[in-house]
């Protein structure tokens, strides 16, 4: 038999991976929002993009 410990280890490893994946997604969203804001600001006021909130 494999034993009971590997099931707990599997759950812990999967929980850590899911947490890291969510953390990476949050960082990616924040980076993309800042990048889009920079690109809109670089276009200038005559581009019709409107005010950057």
Short mmCIF file of C-alpha atoms in Angstrom, two decimals:
data_model
loop_
_atom_site.label_atom_id
_atom_site.label_comp_id
_atom_site.label_asym_id
_atom_site.label_seq_id
_atom_site.Cartn_x
_atom_site.Cartn_y
_atom_site.Cartn_z
CA UNK A 1 0.00 0.00 0.00
CA UNK A 2 1.10 3.53 -0.73
CA UNK A 3 -0.04 4.96 2.58
CA UNK A 4 -1.95 7.96 3.85
CA UNK A 5 0.90 10.50 3.82
CA UNK A 6 1.15 10.84 0.06
CA UNK A 7 -2.45 12.04 -0.20
CA UNK A 8 -1.79 14.85 2.26
CA UNK A 9 1.47 15.72 0.50
CA UNK A 10 -0.36 15.83 -2.84
CA UNK A 11 -3.01 18.17 -1.44
CA UNK A 12 -0.38 20.48 0.06
CA UNK A 13 1.64 20.62 -3.17
CA UNK A 14 -1.47 21.30 -5.25
CA UNK A 15 -2.60 24.04 -2.85
CA UNK A 16 0.80 25.73 -3.13
CA UNK A 17 0.74 25.51 -6.93
CA UNK A 18 -2.77 26.96 -7.09
CA UNK A 19 -1.73 29.78 -4.78
CA UNK A 20 1.29 30.60 -6.91
CA UNK A 21 -0.82 30.52 -10.07
CA UNK A 22 -3.34 32.97 -8.58
CA UNK A 23 -0.50 35.21 -7.37
CA UNK A 24 1.05 35.21 -10.85
CA UNK A 25 -2.30 36.07 -12.45
CA UNK A 26 -2.81 39.00 -10.07
CA UNK A 27 0.67 40.34 -10.82
CA UNK A 28 0.07 39.93 -14.56
CA UNK A 29 -3.21 41.84 -14.39
CA UNK A 30 -1.60 44.68 -12.41
CA UNK A 31 1.32 44.86 -14.86
CA UNK A 32 -0.95 44.89 -17.89
CA UNK A 33 -3.14 47.63 -16.40
CA UNK A 34 -0.10 49.81 -15.77
CA UNK A 35 1.30 49.06 -19.25
CA UNK A 36 -1.98 49.97 -20.95
CA UNK A 37 -2.09 53.19 -18.93
CA UNK A 38 1.45 54.05 -20.09
CA UNK A 39 0.60 53.34 -23.72
CA UNK A 40 -2.52 55.52 -23.56
CA UNK A 41 -0.52 58.34 -21.96
CA UNK A 42 2.15 58.05 -24.67
CA UNK A 43 -0.44 58.47 -27.43
CA UNK A 44 -1.06 62.05 -26.40
CA UNK A 45 -4.23 64.06 -25.82
CA UNK A 46 -5.26 64.18 -29.51
CA UNK A 47 -5.83 60.44 -29.86
CA UNK A 48 -9.39 60.47 -28.53
CA UNK A 49 -8.57 57.97 -25.79
CA UNK A 50 -10.20 60.15 -23.14
CA UNK A 51 -9.00 60.80 -19.61
CA UNK A 52 -7.04 58.10 -17.88
CA UNK A 53 -8.74 57.29 -14.59
#
